[in-house]
PDB file of C-alpha atoms in Angstrom:
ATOM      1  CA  UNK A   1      45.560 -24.807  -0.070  1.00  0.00           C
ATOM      2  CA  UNK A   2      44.804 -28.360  -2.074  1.00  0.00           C
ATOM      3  CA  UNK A   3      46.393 -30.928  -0.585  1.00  0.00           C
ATOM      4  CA  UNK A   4      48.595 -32.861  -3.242  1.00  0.00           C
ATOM      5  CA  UNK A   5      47.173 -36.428  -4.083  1.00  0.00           C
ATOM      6  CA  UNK A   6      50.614 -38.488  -3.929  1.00  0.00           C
ATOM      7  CA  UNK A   7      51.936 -37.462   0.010  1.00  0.00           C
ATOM      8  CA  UNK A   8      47.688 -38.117   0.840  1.00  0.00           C
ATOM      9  CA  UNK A   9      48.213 -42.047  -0.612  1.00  0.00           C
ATOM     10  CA  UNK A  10      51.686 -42.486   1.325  1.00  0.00           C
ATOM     11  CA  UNK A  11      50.675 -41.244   4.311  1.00  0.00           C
ATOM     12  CA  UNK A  12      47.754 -43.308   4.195  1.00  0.00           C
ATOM     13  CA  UNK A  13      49.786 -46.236   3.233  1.00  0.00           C
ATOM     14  CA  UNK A  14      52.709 -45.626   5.672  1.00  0.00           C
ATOM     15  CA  UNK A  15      49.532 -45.272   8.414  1.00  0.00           C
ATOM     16  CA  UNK A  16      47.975 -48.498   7.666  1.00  0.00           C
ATOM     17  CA  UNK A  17      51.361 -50.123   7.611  1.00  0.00           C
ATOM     18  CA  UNK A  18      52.087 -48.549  11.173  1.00  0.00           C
ATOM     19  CA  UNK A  19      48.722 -49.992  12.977  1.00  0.00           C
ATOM     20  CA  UNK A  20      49.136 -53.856  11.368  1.00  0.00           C
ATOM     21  CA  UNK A  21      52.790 -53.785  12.677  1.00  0.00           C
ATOM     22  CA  UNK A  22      51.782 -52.717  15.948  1.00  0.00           C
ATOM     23  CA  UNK A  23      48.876 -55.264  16.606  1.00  0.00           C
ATOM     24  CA  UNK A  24      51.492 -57.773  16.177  1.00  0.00           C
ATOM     25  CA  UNK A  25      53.745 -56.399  18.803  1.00  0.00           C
ATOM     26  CA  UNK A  26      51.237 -55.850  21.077  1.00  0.00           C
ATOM     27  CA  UNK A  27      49.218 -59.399  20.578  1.00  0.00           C
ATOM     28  CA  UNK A  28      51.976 -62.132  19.404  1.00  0.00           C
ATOM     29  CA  UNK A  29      49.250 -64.396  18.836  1.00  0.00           C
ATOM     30  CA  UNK A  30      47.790 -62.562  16.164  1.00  0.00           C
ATOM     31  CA  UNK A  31      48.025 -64.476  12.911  1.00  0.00           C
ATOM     32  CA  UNK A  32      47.759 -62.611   9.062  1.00  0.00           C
ATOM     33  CA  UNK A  33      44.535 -65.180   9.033  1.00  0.00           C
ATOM     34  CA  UNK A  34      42.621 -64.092  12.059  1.00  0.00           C
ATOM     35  CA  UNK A  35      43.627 -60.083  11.566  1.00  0.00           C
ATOM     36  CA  UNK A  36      42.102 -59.883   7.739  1.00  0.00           C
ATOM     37  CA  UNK A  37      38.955 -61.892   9.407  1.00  0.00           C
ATOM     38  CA  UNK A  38      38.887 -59.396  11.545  1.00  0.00           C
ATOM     39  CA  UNK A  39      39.228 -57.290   9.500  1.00  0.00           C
ATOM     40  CA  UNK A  40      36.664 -58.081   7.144  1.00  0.00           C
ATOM     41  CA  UNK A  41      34.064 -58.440   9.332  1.00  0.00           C
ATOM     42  CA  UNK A  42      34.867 -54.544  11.335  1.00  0.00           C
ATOM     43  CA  UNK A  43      35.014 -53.256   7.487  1.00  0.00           C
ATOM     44  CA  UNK A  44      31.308 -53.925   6.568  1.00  0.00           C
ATOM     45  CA  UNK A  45      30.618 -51.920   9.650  1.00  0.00           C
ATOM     46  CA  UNK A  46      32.957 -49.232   9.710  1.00  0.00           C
ATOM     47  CA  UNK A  47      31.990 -48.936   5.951  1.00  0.00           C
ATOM     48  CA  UNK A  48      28.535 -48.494   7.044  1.00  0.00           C
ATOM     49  CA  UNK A  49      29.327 -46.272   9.919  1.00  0.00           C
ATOM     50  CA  UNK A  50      31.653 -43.871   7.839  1.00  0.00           C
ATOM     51  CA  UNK A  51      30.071 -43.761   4.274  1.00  0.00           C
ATOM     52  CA  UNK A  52      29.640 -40.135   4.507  1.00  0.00           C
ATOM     53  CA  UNK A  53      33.423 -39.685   5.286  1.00  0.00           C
ATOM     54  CA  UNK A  54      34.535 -41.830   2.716  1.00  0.00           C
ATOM     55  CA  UNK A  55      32.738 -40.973  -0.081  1.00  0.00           C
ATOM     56  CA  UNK A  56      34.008 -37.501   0.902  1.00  0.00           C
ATOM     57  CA  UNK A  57      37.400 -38.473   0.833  1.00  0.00           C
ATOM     58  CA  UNK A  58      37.137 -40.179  -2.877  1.00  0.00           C
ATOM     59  CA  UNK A  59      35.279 -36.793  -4.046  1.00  0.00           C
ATOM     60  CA  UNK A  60      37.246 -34.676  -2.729  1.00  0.00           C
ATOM     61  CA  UNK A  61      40.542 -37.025  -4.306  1.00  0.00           C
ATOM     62  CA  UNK A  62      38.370 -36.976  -8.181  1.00  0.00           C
ATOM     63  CA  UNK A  63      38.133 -32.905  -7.178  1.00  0.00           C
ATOM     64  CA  UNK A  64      41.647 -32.989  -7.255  1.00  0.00           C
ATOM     65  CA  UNK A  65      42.604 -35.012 -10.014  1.00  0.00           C
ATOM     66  CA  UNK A  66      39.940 -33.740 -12.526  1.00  0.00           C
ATOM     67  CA  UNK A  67      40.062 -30.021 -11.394  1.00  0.00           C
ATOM     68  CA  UNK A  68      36.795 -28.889 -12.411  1.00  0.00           C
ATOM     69  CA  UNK A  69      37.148 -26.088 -10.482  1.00  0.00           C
ATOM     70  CA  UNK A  70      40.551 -24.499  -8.762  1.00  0.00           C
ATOM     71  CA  UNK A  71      41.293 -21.961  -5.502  1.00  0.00           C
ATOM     72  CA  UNK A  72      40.330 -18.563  -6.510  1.00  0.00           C
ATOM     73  CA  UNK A  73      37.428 -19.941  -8.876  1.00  0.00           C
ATOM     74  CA  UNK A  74      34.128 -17.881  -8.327  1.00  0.00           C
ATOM     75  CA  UNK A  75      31.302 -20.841  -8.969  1.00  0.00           C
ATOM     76  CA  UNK A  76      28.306 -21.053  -7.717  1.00  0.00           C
ATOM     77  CA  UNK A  77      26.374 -25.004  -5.989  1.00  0.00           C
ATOM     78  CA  UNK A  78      22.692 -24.739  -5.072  1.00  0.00           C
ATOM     79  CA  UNK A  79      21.794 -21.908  -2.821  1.00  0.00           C
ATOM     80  CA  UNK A  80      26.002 -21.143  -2.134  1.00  0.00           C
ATOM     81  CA  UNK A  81      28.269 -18.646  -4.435  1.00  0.00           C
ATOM     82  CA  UNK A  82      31.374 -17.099  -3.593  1.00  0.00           C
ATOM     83  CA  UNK A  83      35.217 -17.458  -3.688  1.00  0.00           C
ATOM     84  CA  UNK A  84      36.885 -21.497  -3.496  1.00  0.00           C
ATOM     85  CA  UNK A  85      38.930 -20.644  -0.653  1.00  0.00           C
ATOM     86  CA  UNK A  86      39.965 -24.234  -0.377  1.00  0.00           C
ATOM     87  CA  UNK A  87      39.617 -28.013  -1.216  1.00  0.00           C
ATOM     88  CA  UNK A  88      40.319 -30.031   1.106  1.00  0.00           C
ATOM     89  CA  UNK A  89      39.913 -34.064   1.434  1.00  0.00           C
ATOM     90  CA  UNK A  90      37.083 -33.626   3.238  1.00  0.00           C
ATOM     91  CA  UNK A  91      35.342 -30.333   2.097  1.00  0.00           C
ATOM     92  CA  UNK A  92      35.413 -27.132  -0.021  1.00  0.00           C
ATOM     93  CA  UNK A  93      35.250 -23.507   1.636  1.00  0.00           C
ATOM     94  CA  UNK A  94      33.702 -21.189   0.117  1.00  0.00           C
ATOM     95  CA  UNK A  95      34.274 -17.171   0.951  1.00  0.00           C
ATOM     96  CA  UNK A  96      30.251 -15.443  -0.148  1.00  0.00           C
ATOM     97  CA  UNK A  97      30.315 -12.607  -0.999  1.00  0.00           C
ATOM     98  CA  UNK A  98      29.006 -11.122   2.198  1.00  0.00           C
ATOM     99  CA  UNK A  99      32.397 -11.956   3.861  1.00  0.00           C
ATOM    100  CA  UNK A 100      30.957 -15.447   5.543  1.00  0.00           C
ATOM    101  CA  UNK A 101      32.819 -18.876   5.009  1.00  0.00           C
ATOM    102  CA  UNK A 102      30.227 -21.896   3.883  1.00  0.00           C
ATOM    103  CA  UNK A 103      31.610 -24.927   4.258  1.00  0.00           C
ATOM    104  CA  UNK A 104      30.506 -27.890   1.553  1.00  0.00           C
ATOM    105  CA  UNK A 105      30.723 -31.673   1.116  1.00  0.00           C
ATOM    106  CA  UNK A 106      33.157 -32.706  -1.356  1.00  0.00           C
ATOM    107  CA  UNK A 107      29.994 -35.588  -1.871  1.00  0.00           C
ATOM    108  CA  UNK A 108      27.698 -32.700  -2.569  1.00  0.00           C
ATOM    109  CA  UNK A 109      30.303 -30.588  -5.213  1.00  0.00           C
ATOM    110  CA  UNK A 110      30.865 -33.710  -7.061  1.00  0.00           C
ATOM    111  CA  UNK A 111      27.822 -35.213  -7.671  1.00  0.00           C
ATOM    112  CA  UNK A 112      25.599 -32.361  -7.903  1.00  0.00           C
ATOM    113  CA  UNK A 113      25.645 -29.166 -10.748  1.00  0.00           C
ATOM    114  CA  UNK A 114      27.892 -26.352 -10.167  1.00  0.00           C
ATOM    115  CA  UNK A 115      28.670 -23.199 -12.182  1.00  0.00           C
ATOM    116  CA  UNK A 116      31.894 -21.430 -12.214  1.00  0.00           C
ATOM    117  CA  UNK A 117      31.470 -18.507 -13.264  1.00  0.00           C
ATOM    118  CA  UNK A 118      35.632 -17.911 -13.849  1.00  0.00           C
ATOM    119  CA  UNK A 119      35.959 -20.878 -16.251  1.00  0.00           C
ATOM    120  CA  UNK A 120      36.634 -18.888 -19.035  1.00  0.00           C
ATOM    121  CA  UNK A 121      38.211 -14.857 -19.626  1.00  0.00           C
ATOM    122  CA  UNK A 122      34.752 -13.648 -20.966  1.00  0.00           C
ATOM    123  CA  UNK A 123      31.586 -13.040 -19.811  1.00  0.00           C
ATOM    124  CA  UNK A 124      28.172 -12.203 -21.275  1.00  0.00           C
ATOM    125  CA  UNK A 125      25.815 -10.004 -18.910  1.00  0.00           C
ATOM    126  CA  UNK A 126      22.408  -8.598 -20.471  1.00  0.00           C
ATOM    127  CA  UNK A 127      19.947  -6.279 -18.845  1.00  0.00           C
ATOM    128  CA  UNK A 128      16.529  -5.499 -19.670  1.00  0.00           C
ATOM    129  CA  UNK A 129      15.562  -2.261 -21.047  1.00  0.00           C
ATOM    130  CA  UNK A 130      11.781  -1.248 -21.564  1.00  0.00           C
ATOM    131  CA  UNK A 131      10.708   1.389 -24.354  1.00  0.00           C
ATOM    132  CA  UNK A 132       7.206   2.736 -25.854  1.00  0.00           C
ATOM    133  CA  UNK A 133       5.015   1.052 -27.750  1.00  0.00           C
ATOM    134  CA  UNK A 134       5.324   3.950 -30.369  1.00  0.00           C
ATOM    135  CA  UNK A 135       8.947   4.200 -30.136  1.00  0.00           C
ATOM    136  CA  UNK A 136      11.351   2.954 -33.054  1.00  0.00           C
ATOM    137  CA  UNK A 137      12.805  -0.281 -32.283  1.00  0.00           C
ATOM    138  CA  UNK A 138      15.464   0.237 -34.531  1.00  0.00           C
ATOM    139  CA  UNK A 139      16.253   3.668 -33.243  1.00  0.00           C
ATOM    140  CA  UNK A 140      16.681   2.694 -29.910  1.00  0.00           C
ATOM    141  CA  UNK A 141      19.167  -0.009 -30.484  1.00  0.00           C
ATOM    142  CA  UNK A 142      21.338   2.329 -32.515  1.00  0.00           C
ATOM    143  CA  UNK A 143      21.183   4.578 -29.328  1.00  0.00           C
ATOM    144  CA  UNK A 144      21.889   1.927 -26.944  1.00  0.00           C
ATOM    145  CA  UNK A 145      24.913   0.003 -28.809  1.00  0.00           C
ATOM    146  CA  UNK A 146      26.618   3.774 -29.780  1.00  0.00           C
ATOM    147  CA  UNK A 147      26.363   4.440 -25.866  1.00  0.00           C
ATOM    148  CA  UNK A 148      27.689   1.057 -24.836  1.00  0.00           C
ATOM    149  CA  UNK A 149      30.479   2.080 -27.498  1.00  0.00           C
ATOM    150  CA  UNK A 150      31.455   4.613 -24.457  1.00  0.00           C
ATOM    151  CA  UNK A 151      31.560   2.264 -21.687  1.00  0.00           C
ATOM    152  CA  UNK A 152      35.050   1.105 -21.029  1.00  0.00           C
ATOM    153  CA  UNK A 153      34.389  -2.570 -19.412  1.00  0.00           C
ATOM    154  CA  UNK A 154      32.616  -3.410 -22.161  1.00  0.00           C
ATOM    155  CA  UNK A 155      34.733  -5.321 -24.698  1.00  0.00           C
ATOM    156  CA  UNK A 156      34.286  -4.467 -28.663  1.00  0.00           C
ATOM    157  CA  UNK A 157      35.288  -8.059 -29.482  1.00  0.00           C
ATOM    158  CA  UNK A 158      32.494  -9.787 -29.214  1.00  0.00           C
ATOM    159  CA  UNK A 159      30.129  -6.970 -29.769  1.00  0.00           C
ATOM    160  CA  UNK A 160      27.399  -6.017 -27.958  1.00  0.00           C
ATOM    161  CA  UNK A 161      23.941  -7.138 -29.392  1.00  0.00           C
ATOM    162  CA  UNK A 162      20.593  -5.684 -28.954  1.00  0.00           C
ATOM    163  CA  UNK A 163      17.702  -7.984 -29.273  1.00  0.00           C
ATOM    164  CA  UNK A 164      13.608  -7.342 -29.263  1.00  0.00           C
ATOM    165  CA  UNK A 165      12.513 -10.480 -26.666  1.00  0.00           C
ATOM    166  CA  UNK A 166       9.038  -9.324 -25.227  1.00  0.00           C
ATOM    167  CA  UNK A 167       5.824  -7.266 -26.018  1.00  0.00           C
ATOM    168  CA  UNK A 168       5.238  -7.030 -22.488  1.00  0.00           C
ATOM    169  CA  UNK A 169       2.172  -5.415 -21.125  1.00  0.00           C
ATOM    170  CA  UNK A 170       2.897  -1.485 -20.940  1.00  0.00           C
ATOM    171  CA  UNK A 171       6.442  -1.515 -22.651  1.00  0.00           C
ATOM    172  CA  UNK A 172       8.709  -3.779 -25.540  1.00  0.00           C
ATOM    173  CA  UNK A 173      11.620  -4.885 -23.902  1.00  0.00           C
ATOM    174  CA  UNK A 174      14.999  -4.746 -24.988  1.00  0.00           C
ATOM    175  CA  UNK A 175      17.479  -7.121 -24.004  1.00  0.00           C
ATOM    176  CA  UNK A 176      21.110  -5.713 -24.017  1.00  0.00           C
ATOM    177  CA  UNK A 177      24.318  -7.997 -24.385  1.00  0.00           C
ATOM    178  CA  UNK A 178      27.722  -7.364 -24.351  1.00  0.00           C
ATOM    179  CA  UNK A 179      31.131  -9.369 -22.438  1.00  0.00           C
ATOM    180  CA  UNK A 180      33.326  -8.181 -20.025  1.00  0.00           C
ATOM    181  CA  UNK A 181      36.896  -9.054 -19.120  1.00  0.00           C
ATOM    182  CA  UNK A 182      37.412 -10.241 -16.225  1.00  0.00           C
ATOM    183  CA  UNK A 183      33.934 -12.468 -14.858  1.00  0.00           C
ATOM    184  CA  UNK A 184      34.578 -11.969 -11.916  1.00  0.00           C
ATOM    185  CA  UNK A 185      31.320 -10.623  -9.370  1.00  0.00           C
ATOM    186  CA  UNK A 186      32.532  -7.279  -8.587  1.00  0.00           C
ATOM    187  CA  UNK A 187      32.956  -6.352 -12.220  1.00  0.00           C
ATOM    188  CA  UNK A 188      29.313  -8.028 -12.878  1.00  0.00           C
ATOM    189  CA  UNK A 189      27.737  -5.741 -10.583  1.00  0.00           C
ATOM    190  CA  UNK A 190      29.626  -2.466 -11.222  1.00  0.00           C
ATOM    191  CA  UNK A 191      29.207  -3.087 -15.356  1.00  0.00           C
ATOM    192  CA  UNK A 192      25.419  -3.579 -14.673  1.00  0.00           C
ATOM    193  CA  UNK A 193      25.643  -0.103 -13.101  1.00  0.00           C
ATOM    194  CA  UNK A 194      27.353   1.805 -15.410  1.00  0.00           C
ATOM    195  CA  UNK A 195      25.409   0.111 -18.470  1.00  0.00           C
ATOM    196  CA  UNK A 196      21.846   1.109 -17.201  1.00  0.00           C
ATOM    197  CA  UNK A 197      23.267   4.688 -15.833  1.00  0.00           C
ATOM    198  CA  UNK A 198      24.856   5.610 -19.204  1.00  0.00           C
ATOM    199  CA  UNK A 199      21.072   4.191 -21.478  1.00  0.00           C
ATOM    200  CA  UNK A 200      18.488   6.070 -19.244  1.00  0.00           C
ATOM    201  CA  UNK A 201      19.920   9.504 -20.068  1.00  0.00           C
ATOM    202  CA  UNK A 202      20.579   8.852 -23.570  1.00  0.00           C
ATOM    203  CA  UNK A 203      17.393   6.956 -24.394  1.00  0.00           C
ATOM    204  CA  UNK A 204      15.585   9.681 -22.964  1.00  0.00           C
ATOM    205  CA  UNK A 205      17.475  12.501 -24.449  1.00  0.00           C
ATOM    206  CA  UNK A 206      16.235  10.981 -28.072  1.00  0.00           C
ATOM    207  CA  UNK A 207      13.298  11.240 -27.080  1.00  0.00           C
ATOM    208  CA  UNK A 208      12.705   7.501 -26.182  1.00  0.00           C
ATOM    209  CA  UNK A 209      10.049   6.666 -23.934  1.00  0.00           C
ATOM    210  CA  UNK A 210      11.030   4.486 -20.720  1.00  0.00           C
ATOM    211  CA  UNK A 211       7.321   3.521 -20.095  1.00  0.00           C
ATOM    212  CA  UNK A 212       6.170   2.988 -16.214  1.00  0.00           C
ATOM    213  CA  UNK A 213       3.350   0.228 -15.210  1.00  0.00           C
ATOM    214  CA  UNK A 214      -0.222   1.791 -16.034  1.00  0.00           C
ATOM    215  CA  UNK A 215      -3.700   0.789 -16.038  1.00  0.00           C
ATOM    216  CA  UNK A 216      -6.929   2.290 -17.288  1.00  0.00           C
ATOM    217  CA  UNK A 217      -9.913   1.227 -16.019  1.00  0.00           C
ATOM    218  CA  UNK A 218     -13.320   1.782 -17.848  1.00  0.00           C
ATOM    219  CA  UNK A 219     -16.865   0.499 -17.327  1.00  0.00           C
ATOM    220  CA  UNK A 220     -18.559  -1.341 -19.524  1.00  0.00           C
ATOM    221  CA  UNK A 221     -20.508   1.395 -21.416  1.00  0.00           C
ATOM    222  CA  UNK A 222     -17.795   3.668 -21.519  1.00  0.00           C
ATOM    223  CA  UNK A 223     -16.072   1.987 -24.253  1.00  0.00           C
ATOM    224  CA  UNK A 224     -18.505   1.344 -27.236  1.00  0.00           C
ATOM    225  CA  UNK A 225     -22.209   1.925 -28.203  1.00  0.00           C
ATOM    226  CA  UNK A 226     -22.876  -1.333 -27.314  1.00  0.00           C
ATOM    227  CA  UNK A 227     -21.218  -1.718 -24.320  1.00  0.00           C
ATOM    228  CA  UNK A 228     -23.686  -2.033 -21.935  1.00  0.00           C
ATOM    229  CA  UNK A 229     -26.089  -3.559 -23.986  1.00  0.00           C
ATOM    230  CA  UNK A 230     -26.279  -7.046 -22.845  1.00  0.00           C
ATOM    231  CA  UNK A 231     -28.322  -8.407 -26.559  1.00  0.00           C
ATOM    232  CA  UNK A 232     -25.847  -6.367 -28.878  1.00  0.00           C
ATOM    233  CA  UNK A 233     -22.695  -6.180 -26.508  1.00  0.00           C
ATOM    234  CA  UNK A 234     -19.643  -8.337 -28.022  1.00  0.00           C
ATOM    235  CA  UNK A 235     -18.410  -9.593 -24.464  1.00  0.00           C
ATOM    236  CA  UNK A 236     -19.593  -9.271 -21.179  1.00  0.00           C
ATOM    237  CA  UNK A 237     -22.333 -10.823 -19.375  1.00  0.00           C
ATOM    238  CA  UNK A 238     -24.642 -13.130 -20.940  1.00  0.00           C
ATOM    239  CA  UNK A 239     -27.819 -11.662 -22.724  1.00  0.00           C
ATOM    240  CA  UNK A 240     -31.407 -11.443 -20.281  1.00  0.00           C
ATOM    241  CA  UNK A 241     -34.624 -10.540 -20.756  1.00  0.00           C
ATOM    242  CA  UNK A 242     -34.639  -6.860 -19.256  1.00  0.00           C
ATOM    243  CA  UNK A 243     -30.679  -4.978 -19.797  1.00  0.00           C
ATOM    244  CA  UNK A 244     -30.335  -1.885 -17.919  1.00  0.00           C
ATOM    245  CA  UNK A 245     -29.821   0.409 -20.762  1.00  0.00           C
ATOM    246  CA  UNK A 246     -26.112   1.520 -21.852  1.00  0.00           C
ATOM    247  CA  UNK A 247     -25.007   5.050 -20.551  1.00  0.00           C
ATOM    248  CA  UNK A 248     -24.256   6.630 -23.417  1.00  0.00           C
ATOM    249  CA  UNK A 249     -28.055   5.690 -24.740  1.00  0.00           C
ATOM    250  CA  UNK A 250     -29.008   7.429 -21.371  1.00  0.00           C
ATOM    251  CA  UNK A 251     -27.032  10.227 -21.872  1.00  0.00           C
ATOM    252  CA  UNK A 252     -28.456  10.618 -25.419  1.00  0.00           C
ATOM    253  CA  UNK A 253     -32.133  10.437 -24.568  1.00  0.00           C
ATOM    254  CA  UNK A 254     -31.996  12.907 -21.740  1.00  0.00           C
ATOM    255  CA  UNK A 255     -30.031  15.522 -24.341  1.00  0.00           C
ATOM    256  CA  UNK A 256     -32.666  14.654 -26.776  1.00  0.00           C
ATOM    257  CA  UNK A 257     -35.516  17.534 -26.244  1.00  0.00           C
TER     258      UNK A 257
END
């Protein structure tokens, strides 16, 4: 659990209070002069030698004042995401979601990006769904919005939203929105899985096409008359003095009697 901010300063206060107190019992000849010398000089090189733990400490204090994130929060900090287990002075834990415990800087939370994904009640997902060439745009998002209509997670308010985003090479892709409620990563996952499981079977039982990756390879003079031809040809290699002669004028002059 977070430490609160107000017991942290007193103790620290109280601590501090403590150690001057006893450096006067133990060395009666210790004046208030010579101590804060002392002092003063030992603090440039503690400071130096313990940056990293104080600059920790005043993150990890601004965490807790300015709560841009709280335990239970699912966020997400460079290569890390999971569960804020904790926020300590020192450090955050974080629980992945492979059940390990990652440990981060308070430095490294407060100064860098992070995304929490729990902010807020709603969440937008999308997925990508790929249809034919010679399929009806407009038919297909009817389909897919009237099946998300059907899918329980999904919340009417705001609606779901189709949108055309690619003419890819083999397929136009579909991007499907819609919000759930709660964000949380277990009901990202499982809404992904029920959105694409109910679409495939009702795309394709409207006769929708859900196009694989093809190719179609040709040679040159398969494709035109003057394919082939390196004078005439549109593209291709550049034009020479002797062109080996296309193959459908080869297959012409040897059906020619």
């Amino acid at each position: 659990m977070a430490w609160p901010l107000e017991p942290i300063l007193t103790r620290f206060q109280t601590l501090a209070l403590g150690v001057l107190v006893a450096l006067t019992v133990v060395l009666p000849t210790l004046t208030a002069a010579s101590l804060f010398g002392a002092l003063g000089v030992s603090g440039v090189a503690i400071g130096f030698a313990f940056k990293d733990i104080f600059q920790n400490l005043l993150a990890g204090l601004l965490i807790l004042i300015t709560r841009p994130f709280r335990i239970g929060d699912q966020i997400v900090s460079g290569e890390h995401e999971g569960t804020v287990e904790d926020i300590q002075v020192r450090a955050t834990l974080l629980h992945t979601y492979d059940n390990r415990r990652v440990v981060i800087p308070n430095s490294e939370l407060y100064t860098n990006w992070v995304i929490v994904n729990t902010a807020y009640n709603w969440r937008r997902l999308a997925v990508t769904v790929g249809i034919g060439y010679g399929d009806d745009s407009a038919q297909a998002k009817r389909i897919i919005l009237d099946t998300l209509a059907g899918v329980e997670e999904i919340r009417s308010d705001p609606a779901p939203a189709v949108l055309v985003r690619e003419l890819a090479d083999f397929s136009v892709n579909l991007e499907v929105r819609y919000w759930i409620d709660p964000p949380i990563r277990r009901e990202v996952v499982e809404s992904q899985d029920r959105v694409l499981e109910a679409l495939k079977p009702a795309l394709i039982a409207a006769g929708i096409d859900l196009p694989l990756p093809t190719q179609q390879v040709l040679f040159h003079d398969q494709t035109e008359e003057t394919d082939g031809d390196r004078i005439r040809q549109r593209e291709g290699w550049p034009a020479r003095a002797e062109n080996p002669r296309s193959r459908a004028a080869l297959t012409q002059r040897s059906e020619t009697p």
